[in-house]
Amino acid sequence: MSVTSKILSFGVAACVGAAFAVSAPAHAWEPTHPVEIIVPAGTGGGADQMARTMQGIITKHNLSKQPVVVINKSGGAGGEGFLDVKNAKGNDHKLIITLSNLFTTPMATGIPFNWKDMTPVAMMALDEFILWVNAEKPYKTAKDYVDAIKAAPDNTFKMGGTGSKQEDQIITVALQKATGKKMIYIPQAGGGAVAVQLVGNHVDSTVNNPIEAVAHWRAGKLTPLCVFDSKKLDYTDKIAGDKSWNDIPTCKSAGLDVEYLMLRGFFMPPGVSKDAVAYYVDMFKKVRETPEWKKLMSDGAFNQTFMVGDEYAKWVANAEKLHEGLMKEAGFLAKSN
Amino acid sequence: MFDDIGNLMHGFSVVMQPHNIVLMVVGIVLGVIVGVLPGLGGANGVAILLPLTFSMSPTSAIIMLSCIYWGALFGGAITSILFNIPGEPWSVATTFDGYPMAQQGRAGEALTAAFTSSFVGALFAVIMITLVAPLVASFALRFGPAEIFSVYFLAFCSFVGLSKEPPFKTVASMMIGFALGAVGLDQMTGQLRLTFGFETLLGGFDFLIAVIGLFGIGEILLTMEEGLSFRGKSAKIDLKIVVQTWKQLPRYWMLSLRSCLIGCWMGISPAGATPASFMSYGIAKRISKRGHNFGKGEIEGVIAPETAAHAAGTAALLPMLALGVPGSPTAAVLLGGLLIWGLQPGPLLFVEQTEFVWGLIASMYMGNIVGLIVVLTCVPLFAAILRIPFSVIAPIILVLCAIGAYTVNNNTFDVVMMLVFGVVGYFMKKANYPLAPMVLAIVLGDKAEESFRQSLLGSQGNLGVFFSNWLVGTVMTLGLIALFWPIIQNGLARVRGSIGSARPVQ
Amino acid sequence: MSESAHETGGTGPSHRSVEAGVAVAAGILGAITVIGSLRVGIGWGDEGPKAGFFPFYIGLIIVFSSVVNLVQLFAAANNNAVFASWGQIHKVLSVVVPTAIYVAIIPYSGIYVASALLIGLFMIWLGKYRAIVAVPTAIAVPIFFFVTFERWFLVPLPKGPLEKLLGF
């Protein structure tokens, strides 16, 4: 153990990032220099974590002959990253991982960019949203909480969320519509910080992704009320005490007819070769088979839908329409366009 | 408590295994390299090496990665002192006195003081983590938007009014910093502002680009004007300097203790290392007998920010582990690492993963000791860099600055901005505008604005939120006292004076 | 640019005019900030204070303090101080101009080739080194950076035609 570790550590020092000479099945196209994964968000967020996990998996299982590099371009709510990919026409060595800001950023800011400016590669998963409250509060079900909101005047309850005019606020607006009461939406920089604000009782509820709040749930600090999906989550392993993700009811069953899922998928610059896209699709398929990926999926209670090609493009087009409706309704569209 | 000590001892036994010590040294050396090269930064260094640690045990991996973190913290002081280029926001305050010391040929002394102070600060914070970890974690939860704003407010107040330059130039400089910091996307409304339709301005002005330009390039231009020479040429390059500096350090124990406390407090509250370093510098300047000499190469001006920054940087790891909230980009990457190894940061980590947690805490002790030894032995080497002729080192610094500016956002336009900032910095310095308030405002301005607006949003416009509980009220009051300190001091002196002069009459 | 001015360092643009220029530039920046803030709104909206709320007042303060600085400058006696002698300005420009060219060609030549040129020419022109010393230094330093950044730390920097030719 000690000897191998020592050799390994020297290896790390000596050849950081050196290519691995392991044979892979023949492809029509293979990367000839390092592959960049652009993250249109800051370090530590959900998209960043997924990209870095994949980088680790690809390196550990030698799924690529060339190293994979993760680069954060978070400026302008991710607009910087999207513009970079849009302008890298024909670059076969660039990928971008998306979150909902694929749609919301150009709509809310007027940054000249659309998903059609890029080449769709694959949907890796869909991220769920859950309504959370502090465990010290008396709300045990979504109905308790909704009743409390309805009983109080406008702008009494505070909702914490990530960023402004993005997924968390879209859900908040939908909640307002369902309850008929206004809430104060307080934007924070990142999902982890949002969850902690809830634990510290600085806001009344959040719509954190499962992975962002699960630690506090397990520690008995937060209570999940309902999940914003059409069906319950598939994961039945006991997580917090005797509860599993599967025990959380859907919001619809609790009288809140709100559904929202966030895309975690990949795109490439416009004008890339078909063979390159096929290569990455194949690589992602292999990534999905690894135990590390499966662990990430179950930790974060992700919806594991996988799509490629036309099916994926169609899904994205639908999602865009959906966002356009939601954004318009909420009055989030940029004024100039 | 007894269990904890047992756990810590076990942690030490894990850390002391030979292969872990090797990992530690490798991590420190890589960290120092990463810290010295502007643009690589701790976050990058850790992110790049993260995938290579998946095949190690989590404990070994975190030892190596956290050592990169320590190494980068140590390394950040090197370029600040030698070239006036702070690689990280919390090293900015170190340049104020560190660089003048280097120019006077006292680079070795400044580096030794900086490294030793970092070590003292980090050690203090680790001891605190060991003893009161659970208490501290619950303290961090008290910080809502209003509390966070009050901390930024205190940082600004303890720093404002310090400069010798004309007051309106100081104000103009700080406000320009705020204005530059406001460019780009407004977090609160998701709207673009002050970009005037330029795509290149989407991301706003990053602190690092401004600082590399204003301080680094600006300094090269000033040096050029005065002739082609580095004024730090006479730097002693001898290990004796370490011992000589150590002899005078115990004198400043009070300063160190104060800086440690400021640092720990800032590290636990989510404000972090940057306000800690500025606050500690500002307060030291006010309290010290040699305060008037700050900015001209005073060793106290190096000790104060370095101690506080490292105490904060270390203490910030605690909320990360206990709450899952990263205090810095580097911590964010480390956090991602924890998830990949199947460890879930959060309150239960301390219960479920005792070996890992105490191994990490033990590695904080060991990593800092190893780090101190490594960097101190290199002091002569670093000081010797100043002996390289200016016409060789200047273009290399320019290239490093360009690389640093580029890597911030992977954008060549930022390199252009860096040069613009350099020329602006040269003019501002010549026209007697202080640069420090501007940098402070660029670094903390948008965060302060964000928490200010979050608080007002929560209270629906009621300013009373800043005095709504003892914590936020106390910090705000401290800030106001710091802001009006010169007036208060005058008043006190006058009262004392009038009593003194009144007596004989009676 | 006569040799004598270079030696004595006596003449040059006056300190006063440069300082006035800095104050005016700051004032213009403040005005731009005010205009930009007005565009996005400076009142109270659904999201609390609007995006322009903060920068609007910041801009006003910049304009105000620049005016004060200008007034103070011209109220004080003119001491005829020189900002910098022409010789000094020449030296400063001898760094600024090459650096500006360097920055401008990075997107086209890549950072490594540009850096080699900068280091080499700087050493030969300003440092008066012979080519036999300067050229190897100019080649070795970018190669060192290339290995450090691209190979070890996997940080891609701008690359140009030469790197493409070499297959990177």
Short mmCIF file of C-alpha atoms in Angstrom, two decimals, chain A:
data_model
loop_
_atom_site.label_atom_id
_atom_site.label_comp_id
_atom_site.label_asym_id
_atom_site.label_seq_id
_atom_site.Cartn_x
_atom_site.Cartn_y
_atom_site.Cartn_z
CA MET A 1 0.00 0.00 0.00
CA SER A 2 2.60 2.46 1.17
CA VAL A 3 4.99 1.64 -1.65
CA THR A 4 2.42 1.95 -4.40
CA SER A 5 1.15 5.18 -2.94
CA LYS A 6 4.65 6.56 -2.87
CA ILE A 7 5.22 5.65 -6.48
CA LEU A 8 1.90 7.18 -7.29
CA SER A 9 2.68 10.40 -5.50
CA PHE A 10 5.98 10.78 -7.29
CA GLY A 11 4.12 10.07 -10.48
CA VAL A 12 1.71 12.85 -9.71
CA ALA A 13 4.52 15.27 -9.16
CA ALA A 14 6.47 14.27 -12.20
CA CYS A 15 3.85 13.97 -14.85
CA VAL A 16 0.84 16.04 -13.90
CA GLY A 17 -1.60 15.65 -16.69
CA ALA A 18 0.57 13.43 -18.80
CA ALA A 19 -1.36 11.50 -21.41
CA PHE A 20 -2.16 7.88 -20.74
CA ALA A 21 -1.02 5.33 -23.26
CA VAL A 22 -3.96 3.00 -23.02
CA SER A 23 -5.51 1.74 -26.21
CA ALA A 24 -9.11 2.71 -26.85
CA PRO A 25 -11.44 1.40 -29.55
CA ALA A 26 -10.87 2.98 -32.94
CA HIS A 27 -12.97 6.04 -33.80
CA ALA A 28 -13.43 7.99 -37.01
CA TRP A 29 -12.31 11.01 -35.01
CA GLU A 30 -10.26 11.37 -31.87
CA PRO A 31 -9.10 14.47 -29.98
CA THR A 32 -5.57 15.53 -30.84
CA HIS A 33 -5.09 17.98 -27.99
CA PRO A 34 -6.72 18.69 -24.61
CA VAL A 35 -10.51 18.90 -24.61
CA GLU A 36 -12.05 21.93 -22.88
CA ILE A 37 -15.29 21.73 -20.93
CA ILE A 38 -16.67 25.24 -20.43
CA VAL A 39 -18.78 25.77 -17.32
CA PRO A 40 -21.01 28.86 -17.70
CA ALA A 41 -21.15 29.24 -13.90
CA GLY A 42 -18.80 29.70 -10.97
CA THR A 43 -16.69 27.07 -9.20
CA GLY A 44 -18.54 24.87 -6.72
CA GLY A 45 -22.03 25.04 -8.25
CA GLY A 46 -24.03 22.08 -9.57
CA ALA A 47 -22.81 22.34 -13.17
CA ASP A 48 -19.23 22.82 -12.04
CA GLN A 49 -19.43 19.78 -9.76
CA MET A 50 -20.81 17.66 -12.55
CA ALA A 51 -18.16 18.78 -15.01
CA ARG A 52 -15.35 18.17 -12.56
CA THR A 53 -16.72 14.78 -11.57
CA MET A 54 -16.81 13.82 -15.24
CA GLN A 55 -13.27 15.10 -15.68
CA GLY A 56 -12.25 12.85 -12.82
CA ILE A 57 -14.13 9.85 -14.18
CA ILE A 58 -12.67 10.29 -17.68
CA THR A 59 -9.16 10.55 -16.28
CA LYS A 60 -9.52 7.66 -13.86
CA HIS A 61 -11.03 5.26 -16.39
CA ASN A 62 -8.85 6.43 -19.30
CA LEU A 63 -11.84 7.27 -21.42
CA SER A 64 -9.90 9.84 -23.43
CA LYS A 65 -6.37 9.82 -24.77
CA GLN A 66 -6.18 13.56 -24.32
CA PRO A 67 -6.66 15.31 -20.96
CA VAL A 68 -9.95 17.05 -20.23
CA VAL A 69 -9.79 20.58 -18.85
CA VAL A 70 -12.61 22.34 -17.00
CA ILE A 71 -12.81 26.11 -17.50
CA ASN A 72 -15.25 28.40 -15.68
CA LYS A 73 -16.66 31.35 -17.65
CA SER A 74 -19.36 32.69 -15.39
CA GLY A 75 -19.45 36.38 -16.39
CA GLY A 76 -22.83 37.84 -17.31
CA ALA A 77 -24.81 34.94 -15.79
CA GLY A 78 -22.89 32.54 -18.02
CA GLY A 79 -23.31 34.67 -21.12
CA GLU A 80 -19.55 34.86 -21.44
CA GLY A 81 -19.24 31.08 -21.66
CA PHE A 82 -22.02 30.74 -24.22
CA LEU A 83 -20.61 33.50 -26.40
CA ASP A 84 -17.19 31.85 -26.26
CA VAL A 85 -18.64 28.59 -27.59
CA LYS A 86 -20.77 30.39 -30.15
CA ASN A 87 -17.66 32.12 -31.49
CA ALA A 88 -15.49 28.97 -31.56
CA LYS A 89 -16.95 27.79 -34.86
CA GLY A 90 -15.73 24.37 -35.91
CA ASN A 91 -13.65 23.76 -32.77
CA ASP A 92 -13.93 20.00 -32.16
CA HIS A 93 -12.19 20.23 -28.79
CA LYS A 94 -14.67 22.39 -26.92
CA LEU A 95 -17.76 21.33 -24.97
CA ILE A 96 -20.08 23.31 -22.74
CA ILE A 97 -22.24 22.00 -19.91
CA THR A 98 -25.51 23.80 -19.51
CA LEU A 99 -27.94 24.70 -16.81
CA SER A 100 -31.17 26.63 -17.21
CA ASN A 101 -29.26 29.81 -17.94
CA LEU A 102 -28.96 28.40 -21.47
CA PHE A 103 -32.45 29.87 -21.90
CA THR A 104 -32.81 32.41 -19.11
CA THR A 105 -29.61 34.41 -19.66
CA PRO A 106 -30.28 35.50 -23.25
CA MET A 107 -33.94 36.16 -22.40
CA ALA A 108 -33.31 38.21 -19.26
CA THR A 109 -30.24 40.13 -20.40
CA GLY A 110 -30.61 40.42 -24.16
CA ILE A 111 -27.16 38.90 -24.73
CA PRO A 112 -27.19 37.92 -28.44
CA PHE A 113 -27.18 34.18 -28.13
CA ASN A 114 -29.50 31.19 -28.61
CA TRP A 115 -29.03 27.44 -28.12
CA LYS A 116 -29.47 27.02 -31.87
CA ASP A 117 -26.09 28.75 -32.24
CA MET A 118 -24.52 25.57 -30.87
CA THR A 119 -24.46 21.86 -31.71
CA PRO A 120 -26.45 19.71 -29.24
CA VAL A 121 -24.49 16.67 -28.04
CA ALA A 122 -26.25 14.87 -25.20
CA MET A 123 -28.51 15.26 -22.19
CA MET A 124 -26.74 13.71 -19.23
CA ALA A 125 -29.45 14.12 -16.59
CA LEU A 126 -32.18 16.36 -15.31
CA ASP A 127 -31.84 18.08 -11.96
CA GLU A 128 -34.83 18.07 -9.60
CA PHE A 129 -36.09 20.89 -7.40
CA ILE A 130 -37.52 20.43 -3.91
CA LEU A 131 -39.34 22.84 -1.62
CA TRP A 132 -37.42 23.03 1.67
CA VAL A 133 -38.23 24.65 5.00
CA ASN A 134 -36.35 24.85 8.29
CA ALA A 135 -37.06 21.79 10.45
CA GLU A 136 -37.73 23.98 13.53
CA LYS A 137 -40.75 25.48 11.79
CA PRO A 138 -44.14 23.82 12.33
CA TYR A 139 -44.72 23.04 8.63
CA LYS A 140 -44.77 19.28 8.13
CA THR A 141 -46.37 19.15 4.70
CA ALA A 142 -46.49 21.42 1.67
CA LYS A 143 -50.14 22.07 2.53
CA ASP A 144 -49.23 23.42 6.01
CA TYR A 145 -46.80 25.83 4.42
CA VAL A 146 -49.14 26.92 1.63
CA ASP A 147 -51.91 27.53 4.14
CA ALA A 148 -49.58 29.68 6.23
CA ILE A 149 -48.64 31.72 3.14
CA LYS A 150 -52.26 32.16 2.20
CA ALA A 151 -53.21 33.25 5.72
CA ALA A 152 -50.55 35.98 5.87
CA PRO A 153 -50.46 39.30 3.98
CA ASP A 154 -48.36 39.73 0.80
CA ASN A 155 -44.57 39.91 1.15
CA THR A 156 -44.46 38.14 4.52
CA PHE A 157 -42.63 34.99 3.47
CA LYS A 158 -39.07 35.10 2.19
CA MET A 159 -37.83 32.70 -0.48
CA GLY A 160 -34.10 32.26 -0.94
CA GLY A 161 -32.68 31.26 -4.29
CA THR A 162 -29.70 31.24 -6.63
CA GLY A 163 -29.33 34.25 -8.91
CA SER A 164 -31.98 36.47 -10.32
CA LYS A 165 -34.48 35.76 -13.11
CA GLN A 166 -33.23 32.19 -13.21
CA GLU A 167 -34.74 28.82 -12.35
CA ASP A 168 -35.24 29.43 -8.62
CA GLN A 169 -37.07 32.68 -9.20
CA ILE A 170 -39.13 31.18 -12.02
CA ILE A 171 -40.36 28.52 -9.58
CA THR A 172 -41.01 31.21 -6.97
CA VAL A 173 -43.16 33.13 -9.42
CA ALA A 174 -45.07 29.94 -10.22
CA LEU A 175 -45.61 29.40 -6.48
CA GLN A 176 -46.92 32.93 -6.13
CA LYS A 177 -49.39 32.21 -8.88
CA ALA A 178 -50.51 29.01 -7.19
CA THR A 179 -50.93 30.60 -3.75
CA GLY A 180 -52.12 34.01 -4.87
CA LYS A 181 -49.70 35.71 -2.46
CA LYS A 182 -46.47 37.57 -3.16
CA MET A 183 -43.23 36.35 -1.61
CA ILE A 184 -39.99 38.24 -1.11
CA TYR A 185 -37.38 36.58 -3.33
CA ILE A 186 -33.84 37.05 -2.01
CA PRO A 187 -31.12 36.06 -4.49
CA GLN A 188 -27.81 34.58 -3.30
CA ALA A 189 -24.66 33.77 -5.24
CA GLY A 190 -24.74 29.98 -4.91
CA GLY A 191 -26.97 27.04 -3.98
CA GLY A 192 -24.89 26.03 -0.95
CA ALA A 193 -25.20 29.53 0.52
CA VAL A 194 -28.95 29.49 -0.09
CA ALA A 195 -29.35 26.31 1.95
CA VAL A 196 -27.31 27.72 4.82
CA GLN A 197 -29.41 30.90 4.89
CA LEU A 198 -32.40 28.61 5.39
CA VAL A 199 -30.69 26.65 8.17
CA GLY A 200 -29.86 29.98 9.85
CA ASN A 201 -33.52 31.04 9.55
CA HIS A 202 -32.71 34.09 7.44
CA VAL A 203 -35.30 33.00 4.83
CA ASP A 204 -38.50 30.94 5.21
CA SER A 205 -38.08 28.46 2.38
CA THR A 206 -35.90 27.54 -0.61
CA VAL A 207 -36.19 25.45 -3.76
CA ASN A 208 -32.70 23.94 -3.57
CA ASN A 209 -31.62 21.04 -5.78
CA PRO A 210 -31.44 17.81 -3.76
CA ILE A 211 -27.63 17.67 -3.71
CA GLU A 212 -27.35 21.20 -2.31
CA ALA A 213 -29.48 20.57 0.77
CA VAL A 214 -29.22 16.83 1.44
CA ALA A 215 -26.54 17.22 4.14
CA HIS A 216 -28.75 19.53 6.18
CA TRP A 217 -31.71 17.21 5.76
CA ARG A 218 -29.70 14.31 7.10
CA ALA A 219 -28.60 16.43 10.05
CA GLY A 220 -32.23 17.17 10.85
CA LYS A 221 -31.97 20.89 10.09
CA LEU A 222 -34.19 21.05 7.02
CA THR A 223 -37.45 19.38 5.97
CA PRO A 224 -38.29 18.63 2.33
CA LEU A 225 -41.96 19.37 1.68
CA CYS A 226 -42.47 18.37 -1.93
CA VAL A 227 -40.71 17.82 -5.24
CA PHE A 228 -41.48 19.88 -8.34
CA ASP A 229 -41.88 16.89 -10.68
CA SER A 230 -44.76 14.92 -12.13
CA LYS A 231 -43.75 11.78 -10.22
CA LYS A 232 -41.91 10.93 -7.03
CA LEU A 233 -38.12 10.45 -7.11
CA ASP A 234 -36.91 6.91 -7.87
CA TYR A 235 -34.35 6.56 -5.10
CA THR A 236 -35.57 4.38 -2.22
CA ASP A 237 -32.39 4.14 -0.11
CA LYS A 238 -32.89 5.50 3.39
CA ILE A 239 -31.14 8.86 3.59
CA ALA A 240 -32.37 10.87 6.54
CA GLY A 241 -33.49 8.62 9.36
CA ASP A 242 -36.12 6.33 7.87
CA LYS A 243 -36.87 8.67 4.97
CA SER A 244 -35.74 8.23 1.39
CA TRP A 245 -36.01 10.57 -1.61
CA ASN A 246 -38.94 8.42 -2.66
CA ASP A 247 -40.93 9.46 0.43
CA ILE A 248 -41.17 13.09 -0.65
CA PRO A 249 -44.59 13.75 -2.22
CA THR A 250 -44.97 15.64 -5.46
CA CYS A 251 -46.04 19.25 -5.18
CA LYS A 252 -48.95 18.55 -7.44
CA SER A 253 -50.37 16.04 -4.95
CA ALA A 254 -50.11 18.75 -2.30
CA GLY A 255 -52.14 21.17 -4.35
CA LEU A 256 -49.23 23.10 -5.85
CA ASP A 257 -49.41 22.49 -9.57
CA VAL A 258 -45.82 23.45 -10.37
CA GLU A 259 -43.32 21.31 -12.28
CA TYR A 260 -39.77 22.20 -13.14
CA LEU A 261 -36.68 20.22 -14.16
CA MET A 262 -33.28 21.61 -15.07
CA LEU A 263 -31.22 20.40 -17.99
CA ARG A 264 -27.73 19.08 -17.35
CA GLY A 265 -26.53 18.50 -20.88
CA PHE A 266 -23.71 19.16 -23.29
CA PHE A 267 -23.38 21.32 -26.38
CA MET A 268 -20.53 22.00 -28.80
CA PRO A 269 -19.65 25.00 -30.98
CA PRO A 270 -21.44 25.39 -34.31
CA GLY A 271 -20.03 23.68 -37.38
CA VAL A 272 -18.25 20.79 -35.64
CA SER A 273 -17.77 17.47 -37.43
CA LYS A 274 -20.36 14.69 -37.00
CA ASP A 275 -17.61 12.25 -36.09
CA ALA A 276 -16.51 14.42 -33.21
CA VAL A 277 -20.06 14.58 -31.83
CA ALA A 278 -20.31 10.78 -32.16
CA TYR A 279 -17.03 10.42 -30.29
CA TYR A 280 -18.22 12.48 -27.33
CA VAL A 281 -21.63 10.76 -27.24
CA ASP A 282 -19.81 7.46 -27.03
CA MET A 283 -17.55 8.80 -24.29
CA PHE A 284 -20.53 10.06 -22.26
CA LYS A 285 -22.20 6.67 -22.58
CA LYS A 286 -19.12 5.10 -21.04
CA VAL A 287 -19.10 7.72 -18.29
CA ARG A 288 -22.66 6.80 -17.41
CA GLU A 289 -21.63 3.18 -16.83
CA THR A 290 -19.04 3.99 -14.16
CA PRO A 291 -19.80 3.49 -10.45
CA GLU A 292 -18.68 7.07 -9.68
CA TRP A 293 -21.31 8.48 -12.01
CA LYS A 294 -24.00 6.26 -10.56
CA LYS A 295 -23.03 7.44 -7.10
CA LEU A 296 -23.28 11.10 -8.12
CA MET A 297 -26.72 10.41 -9.62
CA SER A 298 -28.08 8.80 -6.49
CA ASP A 299 -26.46 11.36 -4.14
CA GLY A 300 -28.14 14.16 -6.02
CA ALA A 301 -31.37 12.24 -6.75
CA PHE A 302 -31.03 13.15 -10.42
CA ASN A 303 -33.54 12.18 -13.09
CA GLN A 304 -31.34 10.00 -15.29
CA THR A 305 -32.91 10.63 -18.68
CA PHE A 306 -30.28 10.35 -21.43
CA MET A 307 -30.91 11.79 -24.89
CA VAL A 308 -28.85 12.46 -27.99
CA GLY A 309 -29.33 13.72 -31.53
CA ASP A 310 -32.70 14.88 -32.79
CA GLU A 311 -34.56 13.69 -29.73
CA TYR A 312 -32.35 15.91 -27.57
CA ALA A 313 -32.67 18.89 -29.91
CA LYS A 314 -36.43 18.53 -29.86
CA TRP A 315 -36.46 18.39 -26.06
CA VAL A 316 -34.36 21.56 -25.88
CA ALA A 317 -36.64 23.34 -28.34
CA ASN A 318 -39.65 22.46 -26.18
CA ALA A 319 -37.89 23.55 -23.03
CA GLU A 320 -37.05 26.86 -24.68
CA LYS A 321 -40.71 27.47 -25.49
CA LEU A 322 -41.65 26.60 -21.92
CA HIS A 323 -39.09 29.06 -20.52
CA GLU A 324 -40.20 31.77 -22.89
CA GLY A 325 -43.75 31.43 -21.57
CA LEU A 326 -42.64 31.38 -17.93
CA MET A 327 -40.25 34.31 -18.33
CA LYS A 328 -42.80 36.37 -20.19
CA GLU A 329 -45.44 35.71 -17.58
CA ALA A 330 -43.07 36.69 -14.80
CA GLY A 331 -42.03 39.86 -16.61
CA PHE A 332 -38.41 38.76 -16.76
CA LEU A 333 -37.77 39.36 -20.47
CA ALA A 334 -35.16 42.02 -21.28
CA LYS A 335 -36.84 45.28 -22.14
CA SER A 336 -34.87 46.06 -25.28
CA ASN A 337 -36.11 43.03 -27.19
#
